GROMACS .gro file of C-alpha atoms in nm:
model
  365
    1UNK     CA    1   6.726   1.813   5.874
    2UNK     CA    2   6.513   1.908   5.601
    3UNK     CA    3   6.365   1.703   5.350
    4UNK     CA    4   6.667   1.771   5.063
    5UNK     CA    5   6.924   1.840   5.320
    6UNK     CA    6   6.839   1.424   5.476
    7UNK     CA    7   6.830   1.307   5.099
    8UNK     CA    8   7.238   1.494   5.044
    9UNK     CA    9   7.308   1.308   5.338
   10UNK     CA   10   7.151   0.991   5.235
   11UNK     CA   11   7.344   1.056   4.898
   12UNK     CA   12   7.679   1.063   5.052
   13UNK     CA   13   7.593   0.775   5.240
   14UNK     CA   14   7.567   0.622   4.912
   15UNK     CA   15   7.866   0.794   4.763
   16UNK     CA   16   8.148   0.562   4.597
   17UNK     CA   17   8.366   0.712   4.837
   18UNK     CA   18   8.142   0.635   5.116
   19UNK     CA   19   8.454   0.522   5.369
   20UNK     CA   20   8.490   0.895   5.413
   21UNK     CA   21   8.160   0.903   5.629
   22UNK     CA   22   8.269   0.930   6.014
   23UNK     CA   23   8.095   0.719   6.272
   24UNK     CA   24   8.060   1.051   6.451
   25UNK     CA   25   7.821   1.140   6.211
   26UNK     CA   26   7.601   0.884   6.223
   27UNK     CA   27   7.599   0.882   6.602
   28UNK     CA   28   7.467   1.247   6.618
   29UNK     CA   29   7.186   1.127   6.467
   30UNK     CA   30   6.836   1.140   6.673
   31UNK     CA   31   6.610   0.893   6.636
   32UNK     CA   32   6.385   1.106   6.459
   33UNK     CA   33   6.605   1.186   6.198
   34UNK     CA   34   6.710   0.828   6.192
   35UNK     CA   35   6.333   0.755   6.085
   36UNK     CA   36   6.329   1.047   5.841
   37UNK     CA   37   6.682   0.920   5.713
   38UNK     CA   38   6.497   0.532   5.644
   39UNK     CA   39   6.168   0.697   5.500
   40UNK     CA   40   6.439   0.866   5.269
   41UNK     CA   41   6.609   0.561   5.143
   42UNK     CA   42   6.293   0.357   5.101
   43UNK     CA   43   6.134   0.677   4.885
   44UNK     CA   44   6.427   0.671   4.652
   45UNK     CA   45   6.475   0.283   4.649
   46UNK     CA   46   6.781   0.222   4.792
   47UNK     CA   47   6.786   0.102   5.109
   48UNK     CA   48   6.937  -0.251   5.062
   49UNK     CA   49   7.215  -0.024   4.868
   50UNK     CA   50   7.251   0.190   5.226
   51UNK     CA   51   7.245  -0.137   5.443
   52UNK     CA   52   7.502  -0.304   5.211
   53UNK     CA   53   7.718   0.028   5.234
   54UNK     CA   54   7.698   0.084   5.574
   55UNK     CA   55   7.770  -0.275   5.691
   56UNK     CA   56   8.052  -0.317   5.435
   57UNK     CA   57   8.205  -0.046   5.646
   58UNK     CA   58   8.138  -0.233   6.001
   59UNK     CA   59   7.959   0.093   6.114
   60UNK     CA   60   7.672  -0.116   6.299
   61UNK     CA   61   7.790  -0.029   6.624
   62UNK     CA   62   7.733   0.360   6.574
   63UNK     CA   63   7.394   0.255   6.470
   64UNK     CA   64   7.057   0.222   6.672
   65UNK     CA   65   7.010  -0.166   6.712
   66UNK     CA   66   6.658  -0.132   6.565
   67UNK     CA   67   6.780   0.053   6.272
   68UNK     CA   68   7.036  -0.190   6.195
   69UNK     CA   69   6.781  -0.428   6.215
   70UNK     CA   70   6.531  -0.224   6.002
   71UNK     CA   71   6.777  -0.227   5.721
   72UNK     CA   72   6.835  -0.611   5.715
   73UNK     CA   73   6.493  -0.643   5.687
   74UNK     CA   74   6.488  -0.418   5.382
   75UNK     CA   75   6.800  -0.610   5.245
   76UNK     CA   76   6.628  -0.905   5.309
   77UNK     CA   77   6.315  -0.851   5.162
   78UNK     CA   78   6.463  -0.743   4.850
   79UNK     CA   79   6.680  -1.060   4.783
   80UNK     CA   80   6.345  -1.257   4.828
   81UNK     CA   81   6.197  -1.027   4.600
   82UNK     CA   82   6.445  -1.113   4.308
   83UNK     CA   83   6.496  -1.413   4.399
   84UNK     CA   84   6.151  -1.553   4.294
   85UNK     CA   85   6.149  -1.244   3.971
   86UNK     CA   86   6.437  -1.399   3.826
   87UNK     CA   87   6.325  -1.752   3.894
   88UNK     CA   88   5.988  -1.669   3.686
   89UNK     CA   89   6.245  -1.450   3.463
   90UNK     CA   90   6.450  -1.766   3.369
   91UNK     CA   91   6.152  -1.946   3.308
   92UNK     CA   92   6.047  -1.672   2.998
   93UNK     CA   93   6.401  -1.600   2.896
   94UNK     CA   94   6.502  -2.053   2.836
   95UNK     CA   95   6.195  -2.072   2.659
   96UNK     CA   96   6.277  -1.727   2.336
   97UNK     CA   97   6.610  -1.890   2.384
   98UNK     CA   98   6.488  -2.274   2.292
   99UNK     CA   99   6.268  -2.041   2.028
  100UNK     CA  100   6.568  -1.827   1.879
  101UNK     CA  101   6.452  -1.534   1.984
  102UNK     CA  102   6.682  -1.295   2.058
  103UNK     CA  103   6.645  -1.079   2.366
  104UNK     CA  104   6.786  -0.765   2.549
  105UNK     CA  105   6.732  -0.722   2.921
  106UNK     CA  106   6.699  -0.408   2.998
  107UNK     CA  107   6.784  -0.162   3.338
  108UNK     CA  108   6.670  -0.350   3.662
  109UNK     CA  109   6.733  -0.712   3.601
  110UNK     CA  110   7.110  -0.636   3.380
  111UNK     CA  111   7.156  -0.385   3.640
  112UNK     CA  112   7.106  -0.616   4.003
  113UNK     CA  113   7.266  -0.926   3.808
  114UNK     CA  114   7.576  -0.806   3.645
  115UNK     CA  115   7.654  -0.465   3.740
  116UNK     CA  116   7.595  -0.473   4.104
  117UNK     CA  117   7.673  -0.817   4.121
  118UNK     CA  118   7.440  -0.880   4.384
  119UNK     CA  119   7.032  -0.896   4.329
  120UNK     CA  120   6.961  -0.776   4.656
  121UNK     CA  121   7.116  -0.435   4.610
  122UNK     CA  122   6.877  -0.323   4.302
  123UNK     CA  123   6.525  -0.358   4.374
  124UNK     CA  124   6.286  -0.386   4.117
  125UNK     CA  125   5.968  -0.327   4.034
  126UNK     CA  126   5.880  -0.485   3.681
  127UNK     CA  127   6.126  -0.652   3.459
  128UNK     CA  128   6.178  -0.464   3.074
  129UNK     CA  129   6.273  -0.716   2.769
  130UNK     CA  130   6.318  -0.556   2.437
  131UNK     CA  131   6.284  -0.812   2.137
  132UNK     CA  132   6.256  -0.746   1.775
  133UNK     CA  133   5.892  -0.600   1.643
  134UNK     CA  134   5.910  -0.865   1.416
  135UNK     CA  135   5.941  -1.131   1.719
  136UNK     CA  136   5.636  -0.972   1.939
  137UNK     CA  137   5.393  -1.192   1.834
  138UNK     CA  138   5.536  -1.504   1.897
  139UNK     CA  139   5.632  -1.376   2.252
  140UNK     CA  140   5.306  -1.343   2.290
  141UNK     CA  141   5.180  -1.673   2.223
  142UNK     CA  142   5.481  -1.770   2.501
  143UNK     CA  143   5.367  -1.552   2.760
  144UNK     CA  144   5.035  -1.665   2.733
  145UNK     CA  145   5.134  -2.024   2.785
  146UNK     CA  146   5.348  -1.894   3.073
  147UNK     CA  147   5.038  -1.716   3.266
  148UNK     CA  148   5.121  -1.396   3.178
  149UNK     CA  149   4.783  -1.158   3.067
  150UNK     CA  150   4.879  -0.842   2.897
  151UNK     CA  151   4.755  -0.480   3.043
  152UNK     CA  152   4.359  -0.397   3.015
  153UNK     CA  153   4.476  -0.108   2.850
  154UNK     CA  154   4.686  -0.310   2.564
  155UNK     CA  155   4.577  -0.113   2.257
  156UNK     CA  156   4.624   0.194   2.436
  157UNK     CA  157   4.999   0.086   2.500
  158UNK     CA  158   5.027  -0.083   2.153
  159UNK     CA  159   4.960   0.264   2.015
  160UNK     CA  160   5.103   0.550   2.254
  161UNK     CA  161   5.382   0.368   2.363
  162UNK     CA  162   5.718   0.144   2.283
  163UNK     CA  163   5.639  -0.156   2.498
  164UNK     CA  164   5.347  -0.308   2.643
  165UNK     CA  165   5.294  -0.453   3.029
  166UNK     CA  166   5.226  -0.822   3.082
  167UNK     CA  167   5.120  -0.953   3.453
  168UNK     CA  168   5.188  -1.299   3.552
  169UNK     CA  169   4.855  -1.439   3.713
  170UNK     CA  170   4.879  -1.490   4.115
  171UNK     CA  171   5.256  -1.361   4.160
  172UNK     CA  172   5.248  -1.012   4.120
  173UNK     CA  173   5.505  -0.995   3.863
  174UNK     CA  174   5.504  -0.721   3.559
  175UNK     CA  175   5.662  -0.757   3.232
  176UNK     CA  176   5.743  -0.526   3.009
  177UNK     CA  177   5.772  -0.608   2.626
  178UNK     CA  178   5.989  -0.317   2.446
  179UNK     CA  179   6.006  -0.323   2.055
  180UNK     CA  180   6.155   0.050   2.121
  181UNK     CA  181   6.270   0.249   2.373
  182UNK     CA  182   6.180   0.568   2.246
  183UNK     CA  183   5.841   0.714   2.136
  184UNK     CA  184   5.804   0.851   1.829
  185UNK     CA  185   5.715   1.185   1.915
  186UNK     CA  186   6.045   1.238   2.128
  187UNK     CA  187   6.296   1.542   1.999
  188UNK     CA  188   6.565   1.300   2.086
  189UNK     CA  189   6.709   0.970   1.848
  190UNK     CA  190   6.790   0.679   2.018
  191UNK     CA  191   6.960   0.446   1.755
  192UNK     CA  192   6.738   0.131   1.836
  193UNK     CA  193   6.912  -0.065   1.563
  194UNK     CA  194   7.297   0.030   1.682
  195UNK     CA  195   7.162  -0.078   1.986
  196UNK     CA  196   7.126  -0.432   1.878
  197UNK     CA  197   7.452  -0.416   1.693
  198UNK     CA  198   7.646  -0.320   1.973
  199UNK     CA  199   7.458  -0.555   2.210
  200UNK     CA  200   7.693  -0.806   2.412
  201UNK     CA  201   7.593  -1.155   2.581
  202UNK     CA  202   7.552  -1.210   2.906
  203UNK     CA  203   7.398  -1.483   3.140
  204UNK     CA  204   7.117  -1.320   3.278
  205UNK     CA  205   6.876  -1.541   3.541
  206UNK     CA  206   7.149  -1.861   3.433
  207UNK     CA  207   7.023  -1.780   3.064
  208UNK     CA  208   7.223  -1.649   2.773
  209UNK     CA  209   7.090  -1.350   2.632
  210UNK     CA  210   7.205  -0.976   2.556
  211UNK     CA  211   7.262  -0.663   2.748
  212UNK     CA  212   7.338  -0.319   2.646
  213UNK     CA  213   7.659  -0.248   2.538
  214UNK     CA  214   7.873  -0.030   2.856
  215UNK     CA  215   7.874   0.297   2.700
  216UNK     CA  216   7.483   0.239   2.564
  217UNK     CA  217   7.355   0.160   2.856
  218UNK     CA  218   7.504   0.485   3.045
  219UNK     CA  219   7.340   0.711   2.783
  220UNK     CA  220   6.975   0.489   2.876
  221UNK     CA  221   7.021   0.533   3.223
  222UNK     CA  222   7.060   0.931   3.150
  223UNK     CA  223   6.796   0.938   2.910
  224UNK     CA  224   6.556   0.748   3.135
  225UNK     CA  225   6.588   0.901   3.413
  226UNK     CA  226   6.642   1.310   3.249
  227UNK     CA  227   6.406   1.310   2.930
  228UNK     CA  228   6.149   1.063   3.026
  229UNK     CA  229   6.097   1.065   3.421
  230UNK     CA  230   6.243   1.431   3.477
  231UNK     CA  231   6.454   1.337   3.742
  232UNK     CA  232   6.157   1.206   3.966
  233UNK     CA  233   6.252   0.885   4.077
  234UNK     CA  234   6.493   1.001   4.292
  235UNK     CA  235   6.851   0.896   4.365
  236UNK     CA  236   6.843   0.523   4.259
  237UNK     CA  237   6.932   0.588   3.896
  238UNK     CA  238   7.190   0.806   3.964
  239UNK     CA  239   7.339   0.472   4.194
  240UNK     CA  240   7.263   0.327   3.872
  241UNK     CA  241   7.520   0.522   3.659
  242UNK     CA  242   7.756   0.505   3.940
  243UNK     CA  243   7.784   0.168   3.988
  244UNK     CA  244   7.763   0.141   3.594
  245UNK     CA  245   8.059   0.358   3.577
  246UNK     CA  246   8.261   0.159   3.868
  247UNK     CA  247   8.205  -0.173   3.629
  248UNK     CA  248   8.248  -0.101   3.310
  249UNK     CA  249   8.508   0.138   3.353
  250UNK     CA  250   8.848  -0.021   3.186
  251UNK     CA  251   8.593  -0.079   2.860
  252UNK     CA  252   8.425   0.273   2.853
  253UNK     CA  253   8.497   0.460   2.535
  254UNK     CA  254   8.422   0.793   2.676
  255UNK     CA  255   8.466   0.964   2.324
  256UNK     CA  256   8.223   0.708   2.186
  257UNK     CA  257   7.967   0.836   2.462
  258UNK     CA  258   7.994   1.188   2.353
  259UNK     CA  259   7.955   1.094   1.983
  260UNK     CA  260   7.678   0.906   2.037
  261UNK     CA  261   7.531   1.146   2.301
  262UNK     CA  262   7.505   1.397   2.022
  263UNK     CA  263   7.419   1.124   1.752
  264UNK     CA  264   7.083   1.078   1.999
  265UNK     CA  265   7.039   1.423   2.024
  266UNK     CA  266   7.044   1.405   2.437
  267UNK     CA  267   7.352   1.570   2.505
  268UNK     CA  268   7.233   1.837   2.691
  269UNK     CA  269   7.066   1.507   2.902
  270UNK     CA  270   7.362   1.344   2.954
  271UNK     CA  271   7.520   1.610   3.051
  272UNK     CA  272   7.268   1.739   3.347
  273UNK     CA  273   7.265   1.388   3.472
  274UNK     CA  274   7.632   1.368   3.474
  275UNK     CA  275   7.657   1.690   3.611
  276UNK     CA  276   7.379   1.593   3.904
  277UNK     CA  277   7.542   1.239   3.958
  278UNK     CA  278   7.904   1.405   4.047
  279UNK     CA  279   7.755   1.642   4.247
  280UNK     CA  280   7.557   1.443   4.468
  281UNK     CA  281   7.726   1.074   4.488
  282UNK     CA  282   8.078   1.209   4.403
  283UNK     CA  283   8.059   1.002   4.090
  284UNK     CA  284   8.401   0.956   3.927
  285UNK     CA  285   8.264   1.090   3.523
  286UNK     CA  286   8.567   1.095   3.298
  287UNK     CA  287   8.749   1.468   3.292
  288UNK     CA  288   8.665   1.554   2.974
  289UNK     CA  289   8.329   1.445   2.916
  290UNK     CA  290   8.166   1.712   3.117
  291UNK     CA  291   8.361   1.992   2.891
  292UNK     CA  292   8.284   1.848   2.560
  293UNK     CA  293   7.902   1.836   2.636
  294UNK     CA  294   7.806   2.132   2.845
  295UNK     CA  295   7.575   2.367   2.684
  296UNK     CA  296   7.665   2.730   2.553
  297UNK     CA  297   7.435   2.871   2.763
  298UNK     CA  298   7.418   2.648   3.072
  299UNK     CA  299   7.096   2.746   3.285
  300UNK     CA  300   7.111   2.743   3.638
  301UNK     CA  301   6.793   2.748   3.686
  302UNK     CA  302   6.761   2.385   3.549
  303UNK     CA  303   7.027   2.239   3.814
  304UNK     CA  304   6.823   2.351   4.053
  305UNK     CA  305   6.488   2.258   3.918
  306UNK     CA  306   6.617   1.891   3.822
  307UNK     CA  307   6.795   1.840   4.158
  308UNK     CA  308   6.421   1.928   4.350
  309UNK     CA  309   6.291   1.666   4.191
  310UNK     CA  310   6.535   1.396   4.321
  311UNK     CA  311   6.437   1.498   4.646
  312UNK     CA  312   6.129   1.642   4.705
  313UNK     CA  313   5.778   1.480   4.694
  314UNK     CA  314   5.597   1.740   4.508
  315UNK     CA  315   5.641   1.856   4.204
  316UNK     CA  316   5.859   2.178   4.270
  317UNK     CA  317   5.934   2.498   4.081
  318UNK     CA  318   5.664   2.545   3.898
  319UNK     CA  319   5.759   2.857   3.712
  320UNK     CA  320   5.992   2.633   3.556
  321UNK     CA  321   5.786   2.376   3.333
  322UNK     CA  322   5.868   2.011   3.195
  323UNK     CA  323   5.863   2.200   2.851
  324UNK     CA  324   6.109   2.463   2.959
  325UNK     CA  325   6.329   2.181   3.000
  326UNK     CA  326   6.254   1.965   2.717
  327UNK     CA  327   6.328   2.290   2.511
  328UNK     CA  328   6.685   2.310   2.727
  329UNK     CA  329   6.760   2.008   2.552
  330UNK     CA  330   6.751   2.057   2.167
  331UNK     CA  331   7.087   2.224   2.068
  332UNK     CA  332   6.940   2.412   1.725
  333UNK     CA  333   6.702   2.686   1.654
  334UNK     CA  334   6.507   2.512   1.423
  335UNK     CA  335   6.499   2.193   1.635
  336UNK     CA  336   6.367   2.441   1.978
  337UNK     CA  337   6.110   2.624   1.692
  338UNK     CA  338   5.992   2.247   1.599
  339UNK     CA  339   5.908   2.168   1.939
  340UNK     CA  340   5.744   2.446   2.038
  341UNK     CA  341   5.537   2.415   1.795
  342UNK     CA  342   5.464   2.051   1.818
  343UNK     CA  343   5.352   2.148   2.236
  344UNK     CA  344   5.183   2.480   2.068
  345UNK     CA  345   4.935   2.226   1.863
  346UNK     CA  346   5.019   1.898   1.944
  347UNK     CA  347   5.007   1.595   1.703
  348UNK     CA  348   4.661   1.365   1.746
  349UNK     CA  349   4.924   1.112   1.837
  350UNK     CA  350   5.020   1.308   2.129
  351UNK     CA  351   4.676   1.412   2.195
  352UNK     CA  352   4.604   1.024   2.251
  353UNK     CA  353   4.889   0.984   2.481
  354UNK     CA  354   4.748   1.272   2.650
  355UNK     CA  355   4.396   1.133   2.687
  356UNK     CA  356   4.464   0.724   2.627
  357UNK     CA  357   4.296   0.685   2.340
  358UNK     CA  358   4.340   0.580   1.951
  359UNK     CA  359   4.514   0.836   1.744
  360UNK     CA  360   4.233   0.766   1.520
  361UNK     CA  361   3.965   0.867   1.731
  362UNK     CA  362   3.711   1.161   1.715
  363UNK     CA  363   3.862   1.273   2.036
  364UNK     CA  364   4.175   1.328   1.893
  365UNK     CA  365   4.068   1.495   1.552
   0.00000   0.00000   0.00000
């Protein structure tokens, strides 16, 4: 198998509907393309995800001993993993709750906890906390207390970005402290304070705190992964919106999702990911959301270039550029004119996230 032909089968491995895979498949398998199957899964961050899936389904026995065994290991290692993230997460989040400060957990650790219902399915790599701007400095003073140094490049982050990384001293862990979740510069507008409005508790890490609401965090997820990663973390975050689908799905307001879809300006976003995410995992999307949000002039050649980048290494297609894309996503004229011309002679705060400097500095002016 190629390399996009093992990550299709790896995504209908992965599928919600994954009971339709026949042991006869996997026993076909060679043990090369057993090891190219594995390198797949552990590229695209979801091979606790396959284990879980293909053990659920008692399909061990059609399955080299050492792979099995390979796959535990992976499952294994992950639960460890979170294990001691959301002990140190627990930690951080009792002591802004003690404070009254009020805090949403963001993607990985509101994604392993409550949505897959099991930390060992959703690795992580950092752990994202958005608080009030107004709150950042005294979450500062506790992560200091707590060990936690922030990035070398702080200012830079303070002044490109919407969040800046902290790294707990001697275990490895990063933090990332989110005031936004959008930059400034972005054609799209996420509605940062409906986002608190709409916010709903949860017990996160035995902690009460506040998560996204359902239909919120779907249009993150596609914005994340579409707009800013362009579709290069492969398959996880499409597992992400299926599995946030499969549990939130009697309290989905689908026609709230396309409202606020366009109220963000990231339809076009939402609806490639969407699109992408039924194709590949078989995700169940509502009937008429797909409909109400595809573009007039749907391009092709943007399926194709998005779904490359879930599975290939390189960067492919490269007649077809990031900006080609980002322009795909702006419905008006005026708004595609304003963003050409904000690539055609960029902004000096772009220019600093460009180079990593101040958007004060002579290097930007």
């Amino acid at each position: 198998m190629n390399q996009q032909r093992e990550g299709e089968f790896l995504a209908s491995c992965l599928a919600p509907r994954v009971d339709e895979i026949r042991p006869s498949e996997l026993e076909q398998l060679s043990a090369p393309q057993w090891e190219d199957l594995l390198q797949q899964a552990n590229r695209h961050g979801v091979t606790p995800l396959l284990y879980h899936r293909l053990n659920t389904l008692k399909l061990g026995p059609f399955i080299p001993s050492d792979v099995v065994q390979r796959l535990r290991e992976a499952y294994v290692k992950s639960a460890m993993r979170n294990v001691h993230l959301y002990h140190e997460l627990s930690k951080l989040l009792s002591v802004l709750h003690r404070e009254g400060i009020p805090v949403i957990v963001l993607k990985g650790a509101h994604l392993a906890e409550v949505v897959y219902g099991n930390i060992a399915l959703r690795p992580m790599v950092d752990v994202d906390l958005l608080v009030r701007k107004t709150d950042l400095s005294k979450v500062e003073v506790k992560l200091l207390r707590l060990g936690y140094v922030p990035h070398k490049e702080e200012s830079w982050w303070r002044h490109n970005h919407f969040h800046v990384p902290y790294i707990l001293q001697g275990e490895g862990i990063r933090l990332e402290v989110h005031w936004n979740i959008d930059r400034s510069t972005s054609p799209s507008e996420l509605d940062i304070e409906g986002i608190w409005e709409r916010a709903q508790p949860a017990t996160i890490a035995g902690v009460k705190v506040l998560v996204m609401s359902g239909e919120d965090l779907l249009l993150y997820l596609c914005w994340h992964v579409s707009f800013l990663h362009k579709f290069q973390i492969g398959l996880r975050p499409l597992c992400d919106i299926s599995q946030t689908i499969t549990h939130y799905r009697a309290e989905i307001n689908w026609e709230l999702v396309q409202l606020r879809a366009r109220q963000w300006r990231i339809e076009r976003c939402v609806y490639l990911t969407f699109y992408l995410a039924s194709k590949l995992l078989e995700v169940d999307v509502h009937d008429e959301i797909l409909p109400n949000i595809k573009p007039n002039t749907p391009d092709a050649r943007v399926v194709a270039w998005a779904r490359e980048r879930i599975f290939l290494h390189q960067s492919p297609s490269p007649s077809l550029s990031v900006n080609f894309v980002q322009l795909w996503g702006p419905r008006r004229l005026s708004d595609k004119v304003a963003l050409f011309l904000k690539r055609a002679f960029p902004s000096p705060e772009i220019i600093a996230q460009m180079y990593r400097t101040a958007p004060d500095s002579l290097r930007t002016n």
